[in-house]
PDB file of C-alpha atoms in Angstrom:
ATOM      1  CA  UNK A   1      15.130 -61.927  27.510  1.00 96.00           C
ATOM      2  CA  UNK A   2      12.463 -64.470  26.672  1.00 97.00           C
ATOM      3  CA  UNK A   3       8.851 -63.329  27.552  1.00 97.00           C
ATOM      4  CA  UNK A   4       6.468 -66.012  28.731  1.00 97.00           C
ATOM      5  CA  UNK A   5       3.377 -63.732  29.270  1.00 97.00           C
ATOM      6  CA  UNK A   6       2.542 -60.310  27.831  1.00 98.00           C
ATOM      7  CA  UNK A   7       4.080 -57.488  29.678  1.00 98.00           C
ATOM      8  CA  UNK A   8       1.576 -54.956  30.663  1.00 98.00           C
ATOM      9  CA  UNK A   9       2.822 -51.275  30.946  1.00 98.00           C
ATOM     10  CA  UNK A  10       0.119 -49.672  33.155  1.00 98.00           C
ATOM     11  CA  UNK A  11      -1.675 -46.407  32.776  1.00 97.00           C
ATOM     12  CA  UNK A  12       1.101 -43.398  33.171  1.00 96.00           C
ATOM     13  CA  UNK A  13       3.971 -45.799  33.482  1.00 98.00           C
ATOM     14  CA  UNK A  14       7.045 -45.715  31.369  1.00 98.00           C
ATOM     15  CA  UNK A  15       8.924 -48.885  30.424  1.00 98.00           C
ATOM     16  CA  UNK A  16      12.581 -48.223  29.437  1.00 98.00           C
ATOM     17  CA  UNK A  17      14.045 -51.478  28.081  1.00 98.00           C
ATOM     18  CA  UNK A  18      17.497 -49.810  28.031  1.00 98.00           C
ATOM     19  CA  UNK A  19      18.141 -51.499  24.621  1.00 98.00           C
ATOM     20  CA  UNK A  20      17.730 -54.940  25.810  1.00 98.00           C
ATOM     21  CA  UNK A  21      16.283 -57.743  23.280  1.00 98.00           C
ATOM     22  CA  UNK A  22      12.990 -59.143  23.999  1.00 97.00           C
ATOM     23  CA  UNK A  23      11.730 -62.539  22.503  1.00 97.00           C
ATOM     24  CA  UNK A  24       8.448 -64.230  22.704  1.00 96.00           C
ATOM     25  CA  UNK A  25       8.089 -67.572  23.975  1.00 96.00           C
ATOM     26  CA  UNK A  26       6.618 -69.196  21.001  1.00 95.00           C
ATOM     27  CA  UNK A  27       4.425 -71.551  23.036  1.00 95.00           C
ATOM     28  CA  UNK A  28       2.972 -69.172  25.441  1.00 96.00           C
ATOM     29  CA  UNK A  29       2.930 -65.772  23.653  1.00 96.00           C
ATOM     30  CA  UNK A  30       3.243 -66.665  19.740  1.00 94.00           C
ATOM     31  CA  UNK A  31       5.643 -67.656  17.156  1.00 93.00           C
ATOM     32  CA  UNK A  32       5.506 -64.698  14.928  1.00 89.00           C
ATOM     33  CA  UNK A  33       3.711 -66.305  11.996  1.00 89.00           C
ATOM     34  CA  UNK A  34       0.527 -64.837  10.263  1.00 84.00           C
ATOM     35  CA  UNK A  35      -1.573 -66.908  12.821  1.00 82.00           C
ATOM     36  CA  UNK A  36      -4.089 -64.835  14.321  1.00 77.00           C
ATOM     37  CA  UNK A  37      -4.787 -64.589  18.219  1.00 82.00           C
ATOM     38  CA  UNK A  38      -1.273 -64.435  19.211  1.00 93.00           C
ATOM     39  CA  UNK A  39      -0.521 -62.503  22.278  1.00 96.00           C
ATOM     40  CA  UNK A  40       1.337 -59.237  22.394  1.00 97.00           C
ATOM     41  CA  UNK A  41       4.770 -59.080  23.928  1.00 97.00           C
ATOM     42  CA  UNK A  42       3.918 -55.517  25.348  1.00 98.00           C
ATOM     43  CA  UNK A  43       0.505 -54.296  26.126  1.00 98.00           C
ATOM     44  CA  UNK A  44       0.301 -50.464  26.643  1.00 98.00           C
ATOM     45  CA  UNK A  45      -2.435 -48.930  28.502  1.00 98.00           C
ATOM     46  CA  UNK A  46      -3.795 -45.453  28.381  1.00 98.00           C
ATOM     47  CA  UNK A  47      -0.786 -42.995  29.014  1.00 98.00           C
ATOM     48  CA  UNK A  48       1.900 -45.545  29.025  1.00 98.00           C
ATOM     49  CA  UNK A  49       5.353 -44.983  27.420  1.00 98.00           C
ATOM     50  CA  UNK A  50       7.561 -48.063  25.841  1.00 98.00           C
ATOM     51  CA  UNK A  51      11.014 -46.953  24.962  1.00 98.00           C
ATOM     52  CA  UNK A  52      14.292 -48.235  24.045  1.00 98.00           C
ATOM     53  CA  UNK A  53      13.306 -51.824  23.451  1.00 98.00           C
ATOM     54  CA  UNK A  54      14.261 -54.399  20.729  1.00 98.00           C
ATOM     55  CA  UNK A  55      11.896 -57.028  19.674  1.00 97.00           C
ATOM     56  CA  UNK A  56      13.799 -60.048  18.443  1.00 96.00           C
ATOM     57  CA  UNK A  57      12.390 -63.148  16.471  1.00 94.00           C
ATOM     58  CA  UNK A  58       9.934 -64.400  17.227  1.00 94.00           C
ATOM     59  CA  UNK A  59       8.010 -61.124  18.245  1.00 94.00           C
ATOM     60  CA  UNK A  60       4.559 -62.712  18.410  1.00 95.00           C
ATOM     61  CA  UNK A  61       1.882 -59.995  17.812  1.00 95.00           C
ATOM     62  CA  UNK A  62       4.408 -57.209  18.843  1.00 96.00           C
ATOM     63  CA  UNK A  63       2.796 -54.283  20.772  1.00 98.00           C
ATOM     64  CA  UNK A  64      -0.825 -53.643  21.416  1.00 98.00           C
ATOM     65  CA  UNK A  65      -2.022 -50.153  22.549  1.00 98.00           C
ATOM     66  CA  UNK A  66      -5.207 -49.102  24.433  1.00 98.00           C
ATOM     67  CA  UNK A  67      -5.436 -45.397  24.454  1.00 98.00           C
ATOM     68  CA  UNK A  68      -2.974 -42.563  24.290  1.00 98.00           C
ATOM     69  CA  UNK A  69       0.591 -44.144  24.204  1.00 98.00           C
ATOM     70  CA  UNK A  70       4.214 -43.172  23.271  1.00 98.00           C
ATOM     71  CA  UNK A  71       6.377 -45.764  21.550  1.00 98.00           C
ATOM     72  CA  UNK A  72       9.869 -44.335  21.317  1.00 98.00           C
ATOM     73  CA  UNK A  73      13.027 -45.743  19.958  1.00 98.00           C
ATOM     74  CA  UNK A  74      11.651 -49.157  19.657  1.00 98.00           C
ATOM     75  CA  UNK A  75      13.143 -51.765  17.123  1.00 98.00           C
ATOM     76  CA  UNK A  76      11.481 -54.721  15.712  1.00 98.00           C
ATOM     77  CA  UNK A  77      14.038 -56.919  14.177  1.00 97.00           C
ATOM     78  CA  UNK A  78      11.451 -59.005  12.753  1.00 91.00           C
ATOM     79  CA  UNK A  79       7.855 -57.872  12.556  1.00 93.00           C
ATOM     80  CA  UNK A  80       6.187 -61.125  13.268  1.00 82.00           C
ATOM     81  CA  UNK A  81       2.635 -61.018  12.906  1.00 87.00           C
ATOM     82  CA  UNK A  82       2.142 -57.169  13.220  1.00 94.00           C
ATOM     83  CA  UNK A  83       4.663 -54.763  14.926  1.00 97.00           C
ATOM     84  CA  UNK A  84       2.064 -52.860  16.554  1.00 98.00           C
ATOM     85  CA  UNK A  85      -1.695 -53.017  16.671  1.00 98.00           C
ATOM     86  CA  UNK A  86      -3.945 -49.969  17.857  1.00 98.00           C
ATOM     87  CA  UNK A  87      -6.560 -52.048  19.760  1.00 98.00           C
ATOM     88  CA  UNK A  88      -8.745 -48.941  21.083  1.00 98.00           C
ATOM     89  CA  UNK A  89      -9.299 -45.333  20.429  1.00 98.00           C
ATOM     90  CA  UNK A  90      -6.557 -42.949  21.306  1.00 98.00           C
ATOM     91  CA  UNK A  91      -3.531 -40.783  20.163  1.00 98.00           C
ATOM     92  CA  UNK A  92      -0.551 -43.129  19.317  1.00 98.00           C
ATOM     93  CA  UNK A  93       2.974 -41.732  18.756  1.00 98.00           C
ATOM     94  CA  UNK A  94       5.796 -43.889  17.399  1.00 98.00           C
ATOM     95  CA  UNK A  95       8.972 -41.862  17.484  1.00 98.00           C
ATOM     96  CA  UNK A  96      12.368 -43.134  16.197  1.00 98.00           C
ATOM     97  CA  UNK A  97      12.954 -46.943  15.801  1.00 98.00           C
ATOM     98  CA  UNK A  98      12.510 -49.243  12.889  1.00 98.00           C
ATOM     99  CA  UNK A  99      10.660 -52.361  11.786  1.00 98.00           C
ATOM    100  CA  UNK A 100      11.550 -54.918   9.109  1.00 97.00           C
ATOM    101  CA  UNK A 101      10.768 -58.193   7.552  1.00 94.00           C
ATOM    102  CA  UNK A 102       7.022 -58.719   7.840  1.00 92.00           C
ATOM    103  CA  UNK A 103       4.999 -60.595   5.261  1.00 88.00           C
ATOM    104  CA  UNK A 104       1.836 -58.564   5.857  1.00 92.00           C
ATOM    105  CA  UNK A 105       1.612 -55.180   7.664  1.00 95.00           C
ATOM    106  CA  UNK A 106       3.794 -53.251   9.909  1.00 98.00           C
ATOM    107  CA  UNK A 107       1.149 -51.313  11.600  1.00 98.00           C
ATOM    108  CA  UNK A 108      -2.582 -52.540  12.223  1.00 97.00           C
ATOM    109  CA  UNK A 109      -5.471 -49.986  13.069  1.00 98.00           C
ATOM    110  CA  UNK A 110      -8.300 -51.478  14.870  1.00 98.00           C
ATOM    111  CA  UNK A 111     -10.036 -48.483  16.232  1.00 98.00           C
ATOM    112  CA  UNK A 112     -10.601 -44.631  15.420  1.00 98.00           C
ATOM    113  CA  UNK A 113      -7.269 -42.923  16.127  1.00 97.00           C
ATOM    114  CA  UNK A 114      -4.767 -40.160  15.669  1.00 98.00           C
ATOM    115  CA  UNK A 115      -1.710 -42.034  14.607  1.00 98.00           C
ATOM    116  CA  UNK A 116       1.723 -40.297  14.331  1.00 98.00           C
ATOM    117  CA  UNK A 117       4.860 -41.927  12.948  1.00 98.00           C
ATOM    118  CA  UNK A 118       7.831 -39.808  13.236  1.00 98.00           C
ATOM    119  CA  UNK A 119      11.464 -40.354  12.295  1.00 98.00           C
ATOM    120  CA  UNK A 120      10.713 -44.074  11.843  1.00 98.00           C
ATOM    121  CA  UNK A 121      12.222 -46.600   9.141  1.00 98.00           C
ATOM    122  CA  UNK A 122      10.095 -49.250   7.862  1.00 98.00           C
ATOM    123  CA  UNK A 123      11.546 -51.791   5.349  1.00 98.00           C
ATOM    124  CA  UNK A 124      10.309 -55.294   3.616  1.00 97.00           C
ATOM    125  CA  UNK A 125       6.581 -55.841   4.523  1.00 97.00           C
ATOM    126  CA  UNK A 126       3.220 -56.089   2.743  1.00 96.00           C
ATOM    127  CA  UNK A 127       2.147 -52.698   3.725  1.00 97.00           C
ATOM    128  CA  UNK A 128       3.266 -50.264   6.376  1.00 98.00           C
ATOM    129  CA  UNK A 129      -0.359 -49.473   7.755  1.00 98.00           C
ATOM    130  CA  UNK A 130      -3.534 -51.304   7.176  1.00 98.00           C
ATOM    131  CA  UNK A 131      -6.939 -49.942   8.865  1.00 98.00           C
ATOM    132  CA  UNK A 132      -8.971 -53.140   9.862  1.00 96.00           C
ATOM    133  CA  UNK A 133     -10.445 -54.403   6.690  1.00 95.00           C
ATOM    134  CA  UNK A 134     -14.153 -53.315   6.083  1.00 95.00           C
ATOM    135  CA  UNK A 135     -14.016 -50.800   8.826  1.00 97.00           C
ATOM    136  CA  UNK A 136     -15.384 -47.124   8.071  1.00 96.00           C
ATOM    137  CA  UNK A 137     -14.225 -45.233  11.221  1.00 98.00           C
ATOM    138  CA  UNK A 138     -11.936 -42.255  10.789  1.00 98.00           C
ATOM    139  CA  UNK A 139      -8.127 -42.746  11.258  1.00 98.00           C
ATOM    140  CA  UNK A 140      -5.826 -39.746  10.969  1.00 98.00           C
ATOM    141  CA  UNK A 141      -2.326 -40.606  10.063  1.00 98.00           C
ATOM    142  CA  UNK A 142       0.705 -38.357  10.069  1.00 98.00           C
ATOM    143  CA  UNK A 143       4.041 -39.684   8.642  1.00 98.00           C
ATOM    144  CA  UNK A 144       6.839 -37.324   9.069  1.00 98.00           C
ATOM    145  CA  UNK A 145      10.650 -37.485   8.529  1.00 98.00           C
ATOM    146  CA  UNK A 146      10.681 -41.321   7.832  1.00 98.00           C
ATOM    147  CA  UNK A 147      12.137 -43.833   5.447  1.00 98.00           C
ATOM    148  CA  UNK A 148       9.963 -46.396   3.773  1.00 98.00           C
ATOM    149  CA  UNK A 149      11.148 -49.046   1.542  1.00 98.00           C
ATOM    150  CA  UNK A 150       9.863 -52.333  -0.189  1.00 98.00           C
ATOM    151  CA  UNK A 151       6.410 -52.530   0.612  1.00 98.00           C
ATOM    152  CA  UNK A 152       4.686 -54.974  -1.651  1.00 97.00           C
ATOM    153  CA  UNK A 153       1.179 -53.338  -1.578  1.00 97.00           C
ATOM    154  CA  UNK A 154       1.269 -49.883  -0.136  1.00 98.00           C
ATOM    155  CA  UNK A 155       2.190 -47.470   2.504  1.00 98.00           C
ATOM    156  CA  UNK A 156      -1.500 -46.924   3.876  1.00 98.00           C
ATOM    157  CA  UNK A 157      -4.669 -49.056   2.921  1.00 98.00           C
ATOM    158  CA  UNK A 158      -7.994 -48.522   4.154  1.00 98.00           C
ATOM    159  CA  UNK A 159     -11.613 -49.099   3.211  1.00 97.00           C
ATOM    160  CA  UNK A 160     -12.667 -45.979   5.077  1.00 98.00           C
ATOM    161  CA  UNK A 161     -13.627 -42.810   3.004  1.00 97.00           C
ATOM    162  CA  UNK A 162     -13.013 -40.677   5.949  1.00 98.00           C
ATOM    163  CA  UNK A 163      -9.568 -41.757   6.877  1.00 98.00           C
ATOM    164  CA  UNK A 164      -6.731 -39.437   6.006  1.00 98.00           C
ATOM    165  CA  UNK A 165      -3.020 -39.435   5.847  1.00 98.00           C
ATOM    166  CA  UNK A 166      -0.578 -36.659   5.789  1.00 98.00           C
ATOM    167  CA  UNK A 167       3.236 -37.486   4.746  1.00 98.00           C
ATOM    168  CA  UNK A 168       6.142 -34.990   4.956  1.00 98.00           C
ATOM    169  CA  UNK A 169       9.749 -35.058   4.681  1.00 98.00           C
ATOM    170  CA  UNK A 170       9.641 -38.660   4.050  1.00 98.00           C
ATOM    171  CA  UNK A 171      11.998 -40.903   1.706  1.00 98.00           C
ATOM    172  CA  UNK A 172      10.385 -43.837   0.118  1.00 98.00           C
ATOM    173  CA  UNK A 173      11.181 -46.249  -2.704  1.00 98.00           C
ATOM    174  CA  UNK A 174       9.400 -49.436  -3.938  1.00 98.00           C
ATOM    175  CA  UNK A 175       6.148 -48.971  -2.034  1.00 98.00           C
ATOM    176  CA  UNK A 176       3.610 -50.497  -4.303  1.00 96.00           C
ATOM    177  CA  UNK A 177       0.850 -48.238  -5.324  1.00 94.00           C
ATOM    178  CA  UNK A 178       1.661 -46.097  -2.307  1.00 97.00           C
ATOM    179  CA  UNK A 179      -2.128 -45.191  -1.233  1.00 98.00           C
ATOM    180  CA  UNK A 180      -4.549 -47.972  -1.378  1.00 98.00           C
ATOM    181  CA  UNK A 181      -8.150 -46.734  -1.470  1.00 97.00           C
ATOM    182  CA  UNK A 182      -7.033 -43.457   0.571  1.00 98.00           C
ATOM    183  CA  UNK A 183      -9.250 -40.680  -0.280  1.00 97.00           C
ATOM    184  CA  UNK A 184      -7.841 -37.960   1.712  1.00 98.00           C
ATOM    185  CA  UNK A 185      -3.998 -37.411   1.130  1.00 98.00           C
ATOM    186  CA  UNK A 186      -1.652 -34.465   1.619  1.00 98.00           C
ATOM    187  CA  UNK A 187       2.020 -34.599   0.880  1.00 98.00           C
ATOM    188  CA  UNK A 188       5.058 -32.243   1.171  1.00 98.00           C
ATOM    189  CA  UNK A 189       8.591 -32.480   0.807  1.00 98.00           C
ATOM    190  CA  UNK A 190       8.956 -36.187   0.150  1.00 98.00           C
ATOM    191  CA  UNK A 191      11.378 -37.810  -2.050  1.00 98.00           C
ATOM    192  CA  UNK A 192      10.970 -40.966  -3.962  1.00 98.00           C
ATOM    193  CA  UNK A 193      14.438 -42.645  -4.522  1.00 97.00           C
TER     194      UNK A 193
END
């Protein structure tokens, strides 16, 4: 299905894609390059849930979140600019699903947030998570039961001394320097392979 304008999932609503593939119209939404100011394919308002969606190429700027949201069983066949961007403060949970083939980052964090990534697979990108460059707000990240491979730079990069990451029961390989400027790290049960 070709998306000609951002699909907005309103506050408290559930959007179940039932496994369908959504592709951005490159002329109206974005071509999935590293060009800034592309639109999201999905915009999730506070309390929204997005599940069972496949984002094909081009995925423009993926998914934008505004508040507390659940992203469940979403697959990015090609990351595009970013797979998901946290645009405003909230508790964002990404559960299941996978993302691959991004020249920069998988997840972009632009606001103070609690970000949980559970049973997720990330492969072939510059970094898995990037807090907005130069920002000093606190982001609390949990990565659990995931598989992370082929990151050029790191799993998480931040410029904030207060941001933290906890990674448990996760398998990883070829992830660059792993934590880029992250001051607060706790790990348990992880396996490098």
